[in-house]
Amino acid sequence: GAVVSQHPSWVICKSGTSVKIECRSLDFQATTMFWYRQFPKQSLMLMATSNEGSKATYEQGVEKDKFLINHASLTLSTLTVTSAHPEDSSFYICSASLQIGTEAFFGQGTRLTVV
Amino acid sequence: AQSVTQLDSQVPVFEEAPVELRCNYSSSVSVYLFWYVQYPNQGLQLLLKYLSGSTLVKGINGFEAEFNKSQTSFHLRKPSVHISDTAEYFCAVSGPYNQGGKLIFGQGTELSVKP
């Protein structure tokens, strides 16, 4: 089956620094990837849709300048949390689909802790 | 707009007992439906999906779900649960016009299997 790899699995950073999270589709090309955020004991909330070669589409309420998304190739999308603060601490998960409307394959998630 | 409601936030059950996790959705267009499982600090794994055809869908790990269009439901069932089924379960919907695998998730149901 299709594999999506996310790196790192966990990261601790100091407040005010930036953190980059990578999402790779290992055995297929993903023209579209998705970034979700999950608070403890809560559901996944879509943050943005990452489109290869173009700007990401952000959901309402998500700060574009805070969460920078780059989708430079068909197998790699990155999420950069800029000037991180403790309230940005969360579990971030990416996903990618092979085709419209079908199964999305998820990365293993990244636990971000900002201290 | 689409939405998903998981009617139970927590479901405790004894090992080898049957279980049903309830999911209702709201949509003005036809949808694709999914159930995912999430183990602690991990990404999501697809249990099963309904795209079209037979309304009874069988998935991995002995789970099955039935799509009921008139009741807008997609309940997940397993006739006999194991300790290893303890996890968080998410119902999700994707519309046919949604880009790639853009998913709307329910709030999640925590299944706790006790010996």
mmCIF file with all atom_site columns, C-alpha atoms in Angstrom:
data_model
loop_
_atom_site.group_PDB
_atom_site.id
_atom_site.type_symbol
_atom_site.label_atom_id
_atom_site.label_alt_id
_atom_site.label_comp_id
_atom_site.label_asym_id
_atom_site.label_entity_id
_atom_site.label_seq_id
_atom_site.pdbx_PDB_ins_code
_atom_site.Cartn_x
_atom_site.Cartn_y
_atom_site.Cartn_z
_atom_site.occupancy
_atom_site.B_iso_or_equiv
_atom_site.pdbx_formal_charge
_atom_site.auth_seq_id
_atom_site.auth_comp_id
_atom_site.auth_asym_id
_atom_site.auth_atom_id
_atom_site.pdbx_PDB_model_num
ATOM 1   C CA . GLY A 1 1   ? 0.000   0.000   0.000  1.00 0.00 ? 1   GLY A CA 1
ATOM 2   C CA . ALA A 1 2   ? 0.909   3.650   -0.259 1.00 0.00 ? 2   ALA A CA 1
ATOM 3   C CA . VAL A 1 3   ? 3.245   4.942   2.424  1.00 0.00 ? 3   VAL A CA 1
ATOM 4   C CA . VAL A 1 4   ? 3.471   8.448   3.794  1.00 0.00 ? 4   VAL A CA 1
ATOM 5   C CA . SER A 1 5   ? 6.418   9.250   6.015  1.00 0.00 ? 5   SER A CA 1
ATOM 6   C CA . GLN A 1 6   ? 6.526   12.189  8.370  1.00 0.00 ? 6   GLN A CA 1
ATOM 7   C CA . HIS A 1 7   ? 9.650   13.547  10.019 1.00 0.00 ? 7   HIS A CA 1
ATOM 8   C CA . PRO A 1 8   ? 10.445  14.172  12.791 1.00 0.00 ? 8   PRO A CA 1
ATOM 9   C CA . SER A 1 9   ? 8.175   12.067  14.977 1.00 0.00 ? 9   SER A CA 1
ATOM 10  C CA . TRP A 1 10  ? 8.616   14.473  17.834 1.00 0.00 ? 10  TRP A CA 1
ATOM 11  C CA . VAL A 1 11  ? 10.384  17.745  18.391 1.00 0.00 ? 11  VAL A CA 1
ATOM 12  C CA . ILE A 1 12  ? 10.924  20.101  21.294 1.00 0.00 ? 12  ILE A CA 1
ATOM 13  C CA . CYS A 1 13  ? 11.823  23.683  20.536 1.00 0.00 ? 13  CYS A CA 1
ATOM 14  C CA . LYS A 1 14  ? 12.235  26.933  22.373 1.00 0.00 ? 14  LYS A CA 1
ATOM 15  C CA . SER A 1 15  ? 9.636   29.639  22.147 1.00 0.00 ? 15  SER A CA 1
ATOM 16  C CA . GLY A 1 16  ? 10.379  32.040  19.311 1.00 0.00 ? 16  GLY A CA 1
ATOM 17  C CA . THR A 1 17  ? 12.178  29.541  17.103 1.00 0.00 ? 17  THR A CA 1
ATOM 18  C CA . SER A 1 18  ? 10.904  27.909  13.913 1.00 0.00 ? 18  SER A CA 1
ATOM 19  C CA . VAL A 1 19  ? 10.345  24.234  13.283 1.00 0.00 ? 19  VAL A CA 1
ATOM 20  C CA . LYS A 1 20  ? 10.031  22.400  9.975  1.00 0.00 ? 20  LYS A CA 1
ATOM 21  C CA . ILE A 1 21  ? 8.057   19.197  9.574  1.00 0.00 ? 21  ILE A CA 1
ATOM 22  C CA . GLU A 1 22  ? 8.429   17.065  6.464  1.00 0.00 ? 22  GLU A CA 1
ATOM 23  C CA . CYS A 1 23  ? 5.830   14.873  4.825  1.00 0.00 ? 23  CYS A CA 1
ATOM 24  C CA . ARG A 1 24  ? 6.926   12.483  2.097  1.00 0.00 ? 24  ARG A CA 1
ATOM 25  C CA . SER A 1 25  ? 4.989   10.090  -0.091 1.00 0.00 ? 25  SER A CA 1
ATOM 26  C CA . LEU A 1 26  ? 7.439   7.225   -0.461 1.00 0.00 ? 26  LEU A CA 1
ATOM 27  C CA . ASP A 1 27  ? 5.967   5.130   -3.241 1.00 0.00 ? 27  ASP A CA 1
ATOM 28  C CA . PHE A 1 28  ? 3.562   7.361   -5.093 1.00 0.00 ? 28  PHE A CA 1
ATOM 29  C CA . GLN A 1 29  ? 3.281   10.886  -6.389 1.00 0.00 ? 29  GLN A CA 1
ATOM 30  C CA . ALA A 1 30  ? 0.998   13.153  -4.445 1.00 0.00 ? 30  ALA A CA 1
ATOM 31  C CA . THR A 1 31  ? -0.100  16.288  -6.215 1.00 0.00 ? 31  THR A CA 1
ATOM 32  C CA . THR A 1 32  ? -2.083  17.174  -3.133 1.00 0.00 ? 32  THR A CA 1
ATOM 33  C CA . MET A 1 33  ? -1.243  16.725  0.514  1.00 0.00 ? 33  MET A CA 1
ATOM 34  C CA . PHE A 1 34  ? -3.133  17.803  3.584  1.00 0.00 ? 34  PHE A CA 1
ATOM 35  C CA . TRP A 1 35  ? -2.005  19.076  6.967  1.00 0.00 ? 35  TRP A CA 1
ATOM 36  C CA . TYR A 1 36  ? -4.036  18.465  10.084 1.00 0.00 ? 36  TYR A CA 1
ATOM 37  C CA . ARG A 1 37  ? -3.653  19.541  13.657 1.00 0.00 ? 37  ARG A CA 1
ATOM 38  C CA . GLN A 1 38  ? -4.836  17.494  16.589 1.00 0.00 ? 38  GLN A CA 1
ATOM 39  C CA . PHE A 1 39  ? -5.137  18.723  20.155 1.00 0.00 ? 39  PHE A CA 1
ATOM 40  C CA . PRO A 1 40  ? -5.045  16.173  22.993 1.00 0.00 ? 40  PRO A CA 1
ATOM 41  C CA . LYS A 1 41  ? -8.160  14.048  23.139 1.00 0.00 ? 41  LYS A CA 1
ATOM 42  C CA . GLN A 1 42  ? -9.657  15.901  20.199 1.00 0.00 ? 42  GLN A CA 1
ATOM 43  C CA . SER A 1 43  ? -10.332 15.321  16.551 1.00 0.00 ? 43  SER A CA 1
ATOM 44  C CA . LEU A 1 44  ? -8.221  16.278  13.572 1.00 0.00 ? 44  LEU A CA 1
ATOM 45  C CA . MET A 1 45  ? -8.727  19.732  12.180 1.00 0.00 ? 45  MET A CA 1
ATOM 46  C CA . LEU A 1 46  ? -7.699  20.439  8.627  1.00 0.00 ? 46  LEU A CA 1
ATOM 47  C CA . MET A 1 47  ? -5.221  23.295  8.512  1.00 0.00 ? 47  MET A CA 1
ATOM 48  C CA . ALA A 1 48  ? -4.398  23.536  4.846  1.00 0.00 ? 48  ALA A CA 1
ATOM 49  C CA . THR A 1 49  ? -4.312  21.814  1.501  1.00 0.00 ? 49  THR A CA 1
ATOM 50  C CA . SER A 1 50  ? -0.870  21.652  -0.006 1.00 0.00 ? 50  SER A CA 1
ATOM 51  C CA . ASN A 1 51  ? -0.691  21.761  -3.804 1.00 0.00 ? 51  ASN A CA 1
ATOM 52  C CA . GLU A 1 52  ? 2.456   20.827  -5.661 1.00 0.00 ? 52  GLU A CA 1
ATOM 53  C CA . GLY A 1 53  ? 3.949   23.827  -7.387 1.00 0.00 ? 53  GLY A CA 1
ATOM 54  C CA . SER A 1 54  ? 1.459   26.341  -6.122 1.00 0.00 ? 54  SER A CA 1
ATOM 55  C CA . LYS A 1 55  ? 0.394   28.104  -2.975 1.00 0.00 ? 55  LYS A CA 1
ATOM 56  C CA . ALA A 1 56  ? -1.311  26.208  -0.228 1.00 0.00 ? 56  ALA A CA 1
ATOM 57  C CA . THR A 1 57  ? -4.982  26.714  0.513  1.00 0.00 ? 57  THR A CA 1
ATOM 58  C CA . TYR A 1 58  ? -5.552  27.486  4.161  1.00 0.00 ? 58  TYR A CA 1
ATOM 59  C CA . GLU A 1 59  ? -8.673  26.812  6.165  1.00 0.00 ? 59  GLU A CA 1
ATOM 60  C CA . GLN A 1 60  ? -10.451 29.663  7.826  1.00 0.00 ? 60  GLN A CA 1
ATOM 61  C CA . GLY A 1 61  ? -8.764  30.780  11.013 1.00 0.00 ? 61  GLY A CA 1
ATOM 62  C CA . VAL A 1 62  ? -5.353  29.310  10.208 1.00 0.00 ? 62  VAL A CA 1
ATOM 63  C CA . GLU A 1 63  ? -2.581  31.879  10.110 1.00 0.00 ? 63  GLU A CA 1
ATOM 64  C CA . LYS A 1 64  ? -0.743  31.681  6.821  1.00 0.00 ? 64  LYS A CA 1
ATOM 65  C CA . ASP A 1 65  ? 2.297   33.511  8.126  1.00 0.00 ? 65  ASP A CA 1
ATOM 66  C CA . LYS A 1 66  ? 2.508   31.298  11.189 1.00 0.00 ? 66  LYS A CA 1
ATOM 67  C CA . PHE A 1 67  ? 2.184   27.981  9.364  1.00 0.00 ? 67  PHE A CA 1
ATOM 68  C CA . LEU A 1 68  ? 4.192   28.081  6.170  1.00 0.00 ? 68  LEU A CA 1
ATOM 69  C CA . ILE A 1 69  ? 3.530   25.247  3.748  1.00 0.00 ? 69  ILE A CA 1
ATOM 70  C CA . ASN A 1 70  ? 5.703   24.384  0.796  1.00 0.00 ? 70  ASN A CA 1
ATOM 71  C CA . HIS A 1 71  ? 5.038   21.625  -1.719 1.00 0.00 ? 71  HIS A CA 1
ATOM 72  C CA . ALA A 1 72  ? 8.080   21.788  -3.936 1.00 0.00 ? 72  ALA A CA 1
ATOM 73  C CA . SER A 1 73  ? 7.863   18.306  -5.435 1.00 0.00 ? 73  SER A CA 1
ATOM 74  C CA . LEU A 1 74  ? 5.328   15.549  -6.009 1.00 0.00 ? 74  LEU A CA 1
ATOM 75  C CA . THR A 1 75  ? 6.658   13.613  -3.036 1.00 0.00 ? 75  THR A CA 1
ATOM 76  C CA . LEU A 1 76  ? 7.438   16.261  -0.453 1.00 0.00 ? 76  LEU A CA 1
ATOM 77  C CA . SER A 1 77  ? 5.450   18.845  1.468  1.00 0.00 ? 77  SER A CA 1
ATOM 78  C CA . THR A 1 78  ? 6.785   20.779  4.428  1.00 0.00 ? 78  THR A CA 1
ATOM 79  C CA . LEU A 1 79  ? 5.082   22.624  7.245  1.00 0.00 ? 79  LEU A CA 1
ATOM 80  C CA . THR A 1 80  ? 7.111   25.272  9.038  1.00 0.00 ? 80  THR A CA 1
ATOM 81  C CA . VAL A 1 81  ? 5.824   26.621  12.315 1.00 0.00 ? 81  VAL A CA 1
ATOM 82  C CA . THR A 1 82  ? 7.369   30.054  12.546 1.00 0.00 ? 82  THR A CA 1
ATOM 83  C CA . SER A 1 83  ? 8.113   31.886  15.779 1.00 0.00 ? 83  SER A CA 1
ATOM 84  C CA . ALA A 1 84  ? 6.625   29.026  17.718 1.00 0.00 ? 84  ALA A CA 1
ATOM 85  C CA . HIS A 1 85  ? 4.853   29.617  21.011 1.00 0.00 ? 85  HIS A CA 1
ATOM 86  C CA . PRO A 1 86  ? 3.628   27.171  23.641 1.00 0.00 ? 86  PRO A CA 1
ATOM 87  C CA . GLU A 1 87  ? 0.091   27.362  22.247 1.00 0.00 ? 87  GLU A CA 1
ATOM 88  C CA . ASP A 1 88  ? 1.419   25.897  18.998 1.00 0.00 ? 88  ASP A CA 1
ATOM 89  C CA . SER A 1 89  ? 2.252   22.698  20.844 1.00 0.00 ? 89  SER A CA 1
ATOM 90  C CA . SER A 1 90  ? 0.178   19.993  19.239 1.00 0.00 ? 90  SER A CA 1
ATOM 91  C CA . PHE A 1 91  ? 0.187   16.831  17.151 1.00 0.00 ? 91  PHE A CA 1
ATOM 92  C CA . TYR A 1 92  ? 0.548   17.606  13.450 1.00 0.00 ? 92  TYR A CA 1
ATOM 93  C CA . ILE A 1 93  ? -0.405  14.998  10.866 1.00 0.00 ? 93  ILE A CA 1
ATOM 94  C CA . CYS A 1 94  ? -0.109  15.035  7.099  1.00 0.00 ? 94  CYS A CA 1
ATOM 95  C CA . SER A 1 95  ? -1.917  12.934  4.538  1.00 0.00 ? 95  SER A CA 1
ATOM 96  C CA . ALA A 1 96  ? -1.885  12.330  0.820  1.00 0.00 ? 96  ALA A CA 1
ATOM 97  C CA . SER A 1 97  ? -4.275  10.765  -1.643 1.00 0.00 ? 97  SER A CA 1
ATOM 98  C CA . LEU A 1 98  ? -3.764  8.872   -4.835 1.00 0.00 ? 98  LEU A CA 1
ATOM 99  C CA . GLN A 1 99  ? -6.863  10.238  -6.483 1.00 0.00 ? 99  GLN A CA 1
ATOM 100 C CA . ILE A 1 100 ? -9.879  12.349  -5.825 1.00 0.00 ? 100 ILE A CA 1
ATOM 101 C CA . GLY A 1 101 ? -12.315 11.126  -3.220 1.00 0.00 ? 101 GLY A CA 1
ATOM 102 C CA . THR A 1 102 ? -10.523 7.947   -2.278 1.00 0.00 ? 102 THR A CA 1
ATOM 103 C CA . GLU A 1 103 ? -8.441  6.798   0.618  1.00 0.00 ? 103 GLU A CA 1
ATOM 104 C CA . ALA A 1 104 ? -6.061  9.222   2.243  1.00 0.00 ? 104 ALA A CA 1
ATOM 105 C CA . PHE A 1 105 ? -2.816  7.816   3.601  1.00 0.00 ? 105 PHE A CA 1
ATOM 106 C CA . PHE A 1 106 ? -1.544  9.377   6.764  1.00 0.00 ? 106 PHE A CA 1
ATOM 107 C CA . GLY A 1 107 ? 1.892   10.031  8.105  1.00 0.00 ? 107 GLY A CA 1
ATOM 108 C CA . GLN A 1 108 ? 2.689   8.908   11.615 1.00 0.00 ? 108 GLN A CA 1
ATOM 109 C CA . GLY A 1 109 ? 2.372   12.421  12.968 1.00 0.00 ? 109 GLY A CA 1
ATOM 110 C CA . THR A 1 110 ? 4.723   14.875  14.646 1.00 0.00 ? 110 THR A CA 1
ATOM 111 C CA . ARG A 1 111 ? 4.435   15.796  18.296 1.00 0.00 ? 111 ARG A CA 1
ATOM 112 C CA . LEU A 1 112 ? 5.557   19.404  18.661 1.00 0.00 ? 112 LEU A CA 1
ATOM 113 C CA . THR A 1 113 ? 6.275   20.768  22.112 1.00 0.00 ? 113 THR A CA 1
ATOM 114 C CA . VAL A 1 114 ? 7.224   24.418  22.471 1.00 0.00 ? 114 VAL A CA 1
ATOM 115 C CA . VAL A 1 115 ? 8.858   25.348  25.765 1.00 0.00 ? 115 VAL A CA 1
ATOM 116 C CA . ALA B 2 1   ? -21.238 21.831  3.978  1.00 0.00 ? 1   ALA B CA 1
ATOM 117 C CA . GLN B 2 2   ? -20.505 18.451  5.421  1.00 0.00 ? 2   GLN B CA 1
ATOM 118 C CA . SER B 2 3   ? -20.264 17.387  9.024  1.00 0.00 ? 3   SER B CA 1
ATOM 119 C CA . VAL B 2 4   ? -19.745 14.213  10.985 1.00 0.00 ? 4   VAL B CA 1
ATOM 120 C CA . THR B 2 5   ? -21.062 13.360  14.428 1.00 0.00 ? 5   THR B CA 1
ATOM 121 C CA . GLN B 2 6   ? -19.797 10.477  16.474 1.00 0.00 ? 6   GLN B CA 1
ATOM 122 C CA . LEU B 2 7   ? -22.427 9.917   19.075 1.00 0.00 ? 7   LEU B CA 1
ATOM 123 C CA . ASP B 2 8   ? -20.244 8.366   21.766 1.00 0.00 ? 8   ASP B CA 1
ATOM 124 C CA . SER B 2 9   ? -17.040 9.916   23.035 1.00 0.00 ? 9   SER B CA 1
ATOM 125 C CA . GLN B 2 10  ? -16.127 6.828   25.047 1.00 0.00 ? 10  GLN B CA 1
ATOM 126 C CA . VAL B 2 11  ? -17.168 3.221   24.728 1.00 0.00 ? 11  VAL B CA 1
ATOM 127 C CA . PRO B 2 12  ? -16.011 0.789   27.392 1.00 0.00 ? 12  PRO B CA 1
ATOM 128 C CA . VAL B 2 13  ? -16.518 -2.875  26.604 1.00 0.00 ? 13  VAL B CA 1
ATOM 129 C CA . PHE B 2 14  ? -15.306 -6.216  27.870 1.00 0.00 ? 14  PHE B CA 1
ATOM 130 C CA . GLU B 2 15  ? -13.057 -8.423  25.816 1.00 0.00 ? 15  GLU B CA 1
ATOM 131 C CA . GLU B 2 16  ? -14.859 -10.754 23.367 1.00 0.00 ? 16  GLU B CA 1
ATOM 132 C CA . ALA B 2 17  ? -18.046 -8.680  23.567 1.00 0.00 ? 17  ALA B CA 1
ATOM 133 C CA . PRO B 2 18  ? -19.555 -7.089  20.455 1.00 0.00 ? 18  PRO B CA 1
ATOM 134 C CA . VAL B 2 19  ? -19.221 -3.370  19.905 1.00 0.00 ? 19  VAL B CA 1
ATOM 135 C CA . GLU B 2 20  ? -20.836 -0.693  17.767 1.00 0.00 ? 20  GLU B CA 1
ATOM 136 C CA . LEU B 2 21  ? -19.395 2.768   17.307 1.00 0.00 ? 21  LEU B CA 1
ATOM 137 C CA . ARG B 2 22  ? -21.939 5.174   15.929 1.00 0.00 ? 22  ARG B CA 1
ATOM 138 C CA . CYS B 2 23  ? -21.408 7.763   13.223 1.00 0.00 ? 23  CYS B CA 1
ATOM 139 C CA . ASN B 2 24  ? -23.867 10.086  11.538 1.00 0.00 ? 24  ASN B CA 1
ATOM 140 C CA . TYR B 2 25  ? -23.082 12.498  8.780  1.00 0.00 ? 25  TYR B CA 1
ATOM 141 C CA . SER B 2 26  ? -24.672 15.489  7.167  1.00 0.00 ? 26  SER B CA 1
ATOM 142 C CA . SER B 2 27  ? -24.220 16.381  3.533  1.00 0.00 ? 27  SER B CA 1
ATOM 143 C CA . SER B 2 28  ? -26.215 17.794  0.663  1.00 0.00 ? 28  SER B CA 1
ATOM 144 C CA . VAL B 2 29  ? -24.240 15.750  -1.860 1.00 0.00 ? 29  VAL B CA 1
ATOM 145 C CA . SER B 2 30  ? -23.163 12.161  -2.093 1.00 0.00 ? 30  SER B CA 1
ATOM 146 C CA . VAL B 2 31  ? -20.173 11.329  0.031  1.00 0.00 ? 31  VAL B CA 1
ATOM 147 C CA . TYR B 2 32  ? -17.457 8.840   0.635  1.00 0.00 ? 32  TYR B CA 1
ATOM 148 C CA . LEU B 2 33  ? -17.228 7.525   4.180  1.00 0.00 ? 33  LEU B CA 1
ATOM 149 C CA . PHE B 2 34  ? -14.290 6.233   6.150  1.00 0.00 ? 34  PHE B CA 1
ATOM 150 C CA . TRP B 2 35  ? -13.361 4.809   9.514  1.00 0.00 ? 35  TRP B CA 1
ATOM 151 C CA . TYR B 2 36  ? -9.858  5.304   10.807 1.00 0.00 ? 36  TYR B CA 1
ATOM 152 C CA . VAL B 2 37  ? -8.145  4.004   13.941 1.00 0.00 ? 37  VAL B CA 1
ATOM 153 C CA . GLN B 2 38  ? -5.495  5.897   15.858 1.00 0.00 ? 38  GLN B CA 1
ATOM 154 C CA . TYR B 2 39  ? -3.218  4.387   18.469 1.00 0.00 ? 39  TYR B CA 1
ATOM 155 C CA . PRO B 2 40  ? -1.528  6.719   20.991 1.00 0.00 ? 40  PRO B CA 1
ATOM 156 C CA . ASN B 2 41  ? 0.953   9.123   19.429 1.00 0.00 ? 41  ASN B CA 1
ATOM 157 C CA . GLN B 2 42  ? 0.525   7.612   16.004 1.00 0.00 ? 42  GLN B CA 1
ATOM 158 C CA . GLY B 2 43  ? -1.034  8.571   12.720 1.00 0.00 ? 43  GLY B CA 1
ATOM 159 C CA . LEU B 2 44  ? -4.277  7.171   11.363 1.00 0.00 ? 44  LEU B CA 1
ATOM 160 C CA . GLN B 2 45  ? -4.807  3.773   9.849  1.00 0.00 ? 45  GLN B CA 1
ATOM 161 C CA . LEU B 2 46  ? -7.718  3.087   7.536  1.00 0.00 ? 46  LEU B CA 1
ATOM 162 C CA . LEU B 2 47  ? -10.110 0.430   8.811  1.00 0.00 ? 47  LEU B CA 1
ATOM 163 C CA . LEU B 2 48  ? -12.607 0.533   5.967  1.00 0.00 ? 48  LEU B CA 1
ATOM 164 C CA . LYS B 2 49  ? -14.273 2.802   3.454  1.00 0.00 ? 49  LYS B CA 1
ATOM 165 C CA . TYR B 2 50  ? -17.503 3.187   1.549  1.00 0.00 ? 50  TYR B CA 1
ATOM 166 C CA . LEU B 2 51  ? -17.260 4.654   -1.916 1.00 0.00 ? 51  LEU B CA 1
ATOM 167 C CA . SER B 2 52  ? -20.191 3.009   -3.701 1.00 0.00 ? 52  SER B CA 1
ATOM 168 C CA . GLY B 2 53  ? -21.846 -0.370  -4.219 1.00 0.00 ? 53  GLY B CA 1
ATOM 169 C CA . SER B 2 54  ? -22.677 -2.721  -1.379 1.00 0.00 ? 54  SER B CA 1
ATOM 170 C CA . THR B 2 55  ? -23.723 -0.868  1.732  1.00 0.00 ? 55  THR B CA 1
ATOM 171 C CA . LEU B 2 56  ? -22.075 -3.426  4.000  1.00 0.00 ? 56  LEU B CA 1
ATOM 172 C CA . VAL B 2 57  ? -18.372 -2.837  4.030  1.00 0.00 ? 57  VAL B CA 1
ATOM 173 C CA . LYS B 2 58  ? -15.822 -5.169  5.551  1.00 0.00 ? 58  LYS B CA 1
ATOM 174 C CA . GLY B 2 59  ? -12.500 -3.883  6.745  1.00 0.00 ? 59  GLY B CA 1
ATOM 175 C CA . ILE B 2 60  ? -9.369  -4.973  8.505  1.00 0.00 ? 60  ILE B CA 1
ATOM 176 C CA . ASN B 2 61  ? -9.124  -6.514  11.959 1.00 0.00 ? 61  ASN B CA 1
ATOM 177 C CA . GLY B 2 62  ? -12.640 -7.970  11.755 1.00 0.00 ? 62  GLY B CA 1
ATOM 178 C CA . PHE B 2 63  ? -14.429 -4.628  11.589 1.00 0.00 ? 63  PHE B CA 1
ATOM 179 C CA . GLU B 2 64  ? -17.379 -3.889  9.341  1.00 0.00 ? 64  GLU B CA 1
ATOM 180 C CA . ALA B 2 65  ? -19.684 -0.945  8.771  1.00 0.00 ? 65  ALA B CA 1
ATOM 181 C CA . GLU B 2 66  ? -23.011 -0.392  7.103  1.00 0.00 ? 66  GLU B CA 1
ATOM 182 C CA . PHE B 2 67  ? -23.868 2.652   5.065  1.00 0.00 ? 67  PHE B CA 1
ATOM 183 C CA . ASN B 2 68  ? -27.465 3.732   5.614  1.00 0.00 ? 68  ASN B CA 1
ATOM 184 C CA . LYS B 2 69  ? -28.360 6.579   3.309  1.00 0.00 ? 69  LYS B CA 1
ATOM 185 C CA . SER B 2 70  ? -31.842 7.162   4.687  1.00 0.00 ? 70  SER B CA 1
ATOM 186 C CA . GLN B 2 71  ? -30.499 7.492   8.214  1.00 0.00 ? 71  GLN B CA 1
ATOM 187 C CA . THR B 2 72  ? -27.273 9.152   7.090  1.00 0.00 ? 72  THR B CA 1
ATOM 188 C CA . SER B 2 73  ? -25.320 6.754   9.255  1.00 0.00 ? 73  SER B CA 1
ATOM 189 C CA . PHE B 2 74  ? -22.175 4.686   8.942  1.00 0.00 ? 74  PHE B CA 1
ATOM 190 C CA . HIS B 2 75  ? -21.868 2.705   12.157 1.00 0.00 ? 75  HIS B CA 1
ATOM 191 C CA . LEU B 2 76  ? -18.809 0.585   12.818 1.00 0.00 ? 76  LEU B CA 1
ATOM 192 C CA . ARG B 2 77  ? -19.200 -2.886  14.306 1.00 0.00 ? 77  ARG B CA 1
ATOM 193 C CA . LYS B 2 78  ? -17.119 -5.778  15.479 1.00 0.00 ? 78  LYS B CA 1
ATOM 194 C CA . PRO B 2 79  ? -18.665 -9.012  16.786 1.00 0.00 ? 79  PRO B CA 1
ATOM 195 C CA . SER B 2 80  ? -15.900 -9.771  19.287 1.00 0.00 ? 80  SER B CA 1
ATOM 196 C CA . VAL B 2 81  ? -13.314 -7.252  20.427 1.00 0.00 ? 81  VAL B CA 1
ATOM 197 C CA . HIS B 2 82  ? -9.801  -7.815  21.679 1.00 0.00 ? 82  HIS B CA 1
ATOM 198 C CA . ILE B 2 83  ? -7.666  -5.885  24.130 1.00 0.00 ? 83  ILE B CA 1
ATOM 199 C CA . SER B 2 84  ? -5.593  -4.744  21.170 1.00 0.00 ? 84  SER B CA 1
ATOM 200 C CA . ASP B 2 85  ? -8.629  -2.930  19.728 1.00 0.00 ? 85  ASP B CA 1
ATOM 201 C CA . THR B 2 86  ? -8.282  -0.312  22.449 1.00 0.00 ? 86  THR B CA 1
ATOM 202 C CA . ALA B 2 87  ? -7.708  2.915   20.534 1.00 0.00 ? 87  ALA B CA 1
ATOM 203 C CA . GLU B 2 88  ? -9.356  6.069   19.235 1.00 0.00 ? 88  GLU B CA 1
ATOM 204 C CA . TYR B 2 89  ? -11.676 5.636   16.261 1.00 0.00 ? 89  TYR B CA 1
ATOM 205 C CA . PHE B 2 90  ? -12.560 8.376   13.831 1.00 0.00 ? 90  PHE B CA 1
ATOM 206 C CA . CYS B 2 91  ? -15.352 8.499   11.307 1.00 0.00 ? 91  CYS B CA 1
ATOM 207 C CA . ALA B 2 92  ? -14.684 10.776  8.345  1.00 0.00 ? 92  ALA B CA 1
ATOM 208 C CA . VAL B 2 93  ? -16.429 11.993  5.225  1.00 0.00 ? 93  VAL B CA 1
ATOM 209 C CA . SER B 2 94  ? -15.125 13.164  1.902  1.00 0.00 ? 94  SER B CA 1
ATOM 210 C CA . GLY B 2 95  ? -17.312 14.691  -0.763 1.00 0.00 ? 95  GLY B CA 1
ATOM 211 C CA . PRO B 2 96  ? -16.944 13.708  -4.432 1.00 0.00 ? 96  PRO B CA 1
ATOM 212 C CA . TYR B 2 97  ? -15.872 17.202  -5.331 1.00 0.00 ? 97  TYR B CA 1
ATOM 213 C CA . ASN B 2 98  ? -13.400 17.548  -2.503 1.00 0.00 ? 98  ASN B CA 1
ATOM 214 C CA . GLN B 2 99  ? -9.878  17.913  -3.643 1.00 0.00 ? 99  GLN B CA 1
ATOM 215 C CA . GLY B 2 100 ? -7.990  14.693  -3.225 1.00 0.00 ? 100 GLY B CA 1
ATOM 216 C CA . GLY B 2 101 ? -8.448  13.240  0.236  1.00 0.00 ? 101 GLY B CA 1
ATOM 217 C CA . LYS B 2 102 ? -9.764  16.255  2.090  1.00 0.00 ? 102 LYS B CA 1
ATOM 218 C CA . LEU B 2 103 ? -11.543 14.772  5.050  1.00 0.00 ? 103 LEU B CA 1
ATOM 219 C CA . ILE B 2 104 ? -13.972 16.066  7.624  1.00 0.00 ? 104 ILE B CA 1
ATOM 220 C CA . PHE B 2 105 ? -13.591 14.113  10.845 1.00 0.00 ? 105 PHE B CA 1
ATOM 221 C CA . GLY B 2 106 ? -15.938 13.319  13.655 1.00 0.00 ? 106 GLY B CA 1
ATOM 222 C CA . GLN B 2 107 ? -14.937 14.010  17.220 1.00 0.00 ? 107 GLN B CA 1
ATOM 223 C CA . GLY B 2 108 ? -13.623 10.532  17.768 1.00 0.00 ? 108 GLY B CA 1
ATOM 224 C CA . THR B 2 109 ? -14.685 7.614   19.957 1.00 0.00 ? 109 THR B CA 1
ATOM 225 C CA . GLU B 2 110 ? -12.350 6.155   22.509 1.00 0.00 ? 110 GLU B CA 1
ATOM 226 C CA . LEU B 2 111 ? -12.818 2.401   22.603 1.00 0.00 ? 111 LEU B CA 1
ATOM 227 C CA . SER B 2 112 ? -11.582 0.843   25.808 1.00 0.00 ? 112 SER B CA 1
ATOM 228 C CA . VAL B 2 113 ? -11.536 -2.944  25.916 1.00 0.00 ? 113 VAL B CA 1
ATOM 229 C CA . LYS B 2 114 ? -11.252 -4.425  29.369 1.00 0.00 ? 114 LYS B CA 1
ATOM 230 C CA . PRO B 2 115 ? -10.305 -8.000  30.260 1.00 0.00 ? 115 PRO B CA 1
#
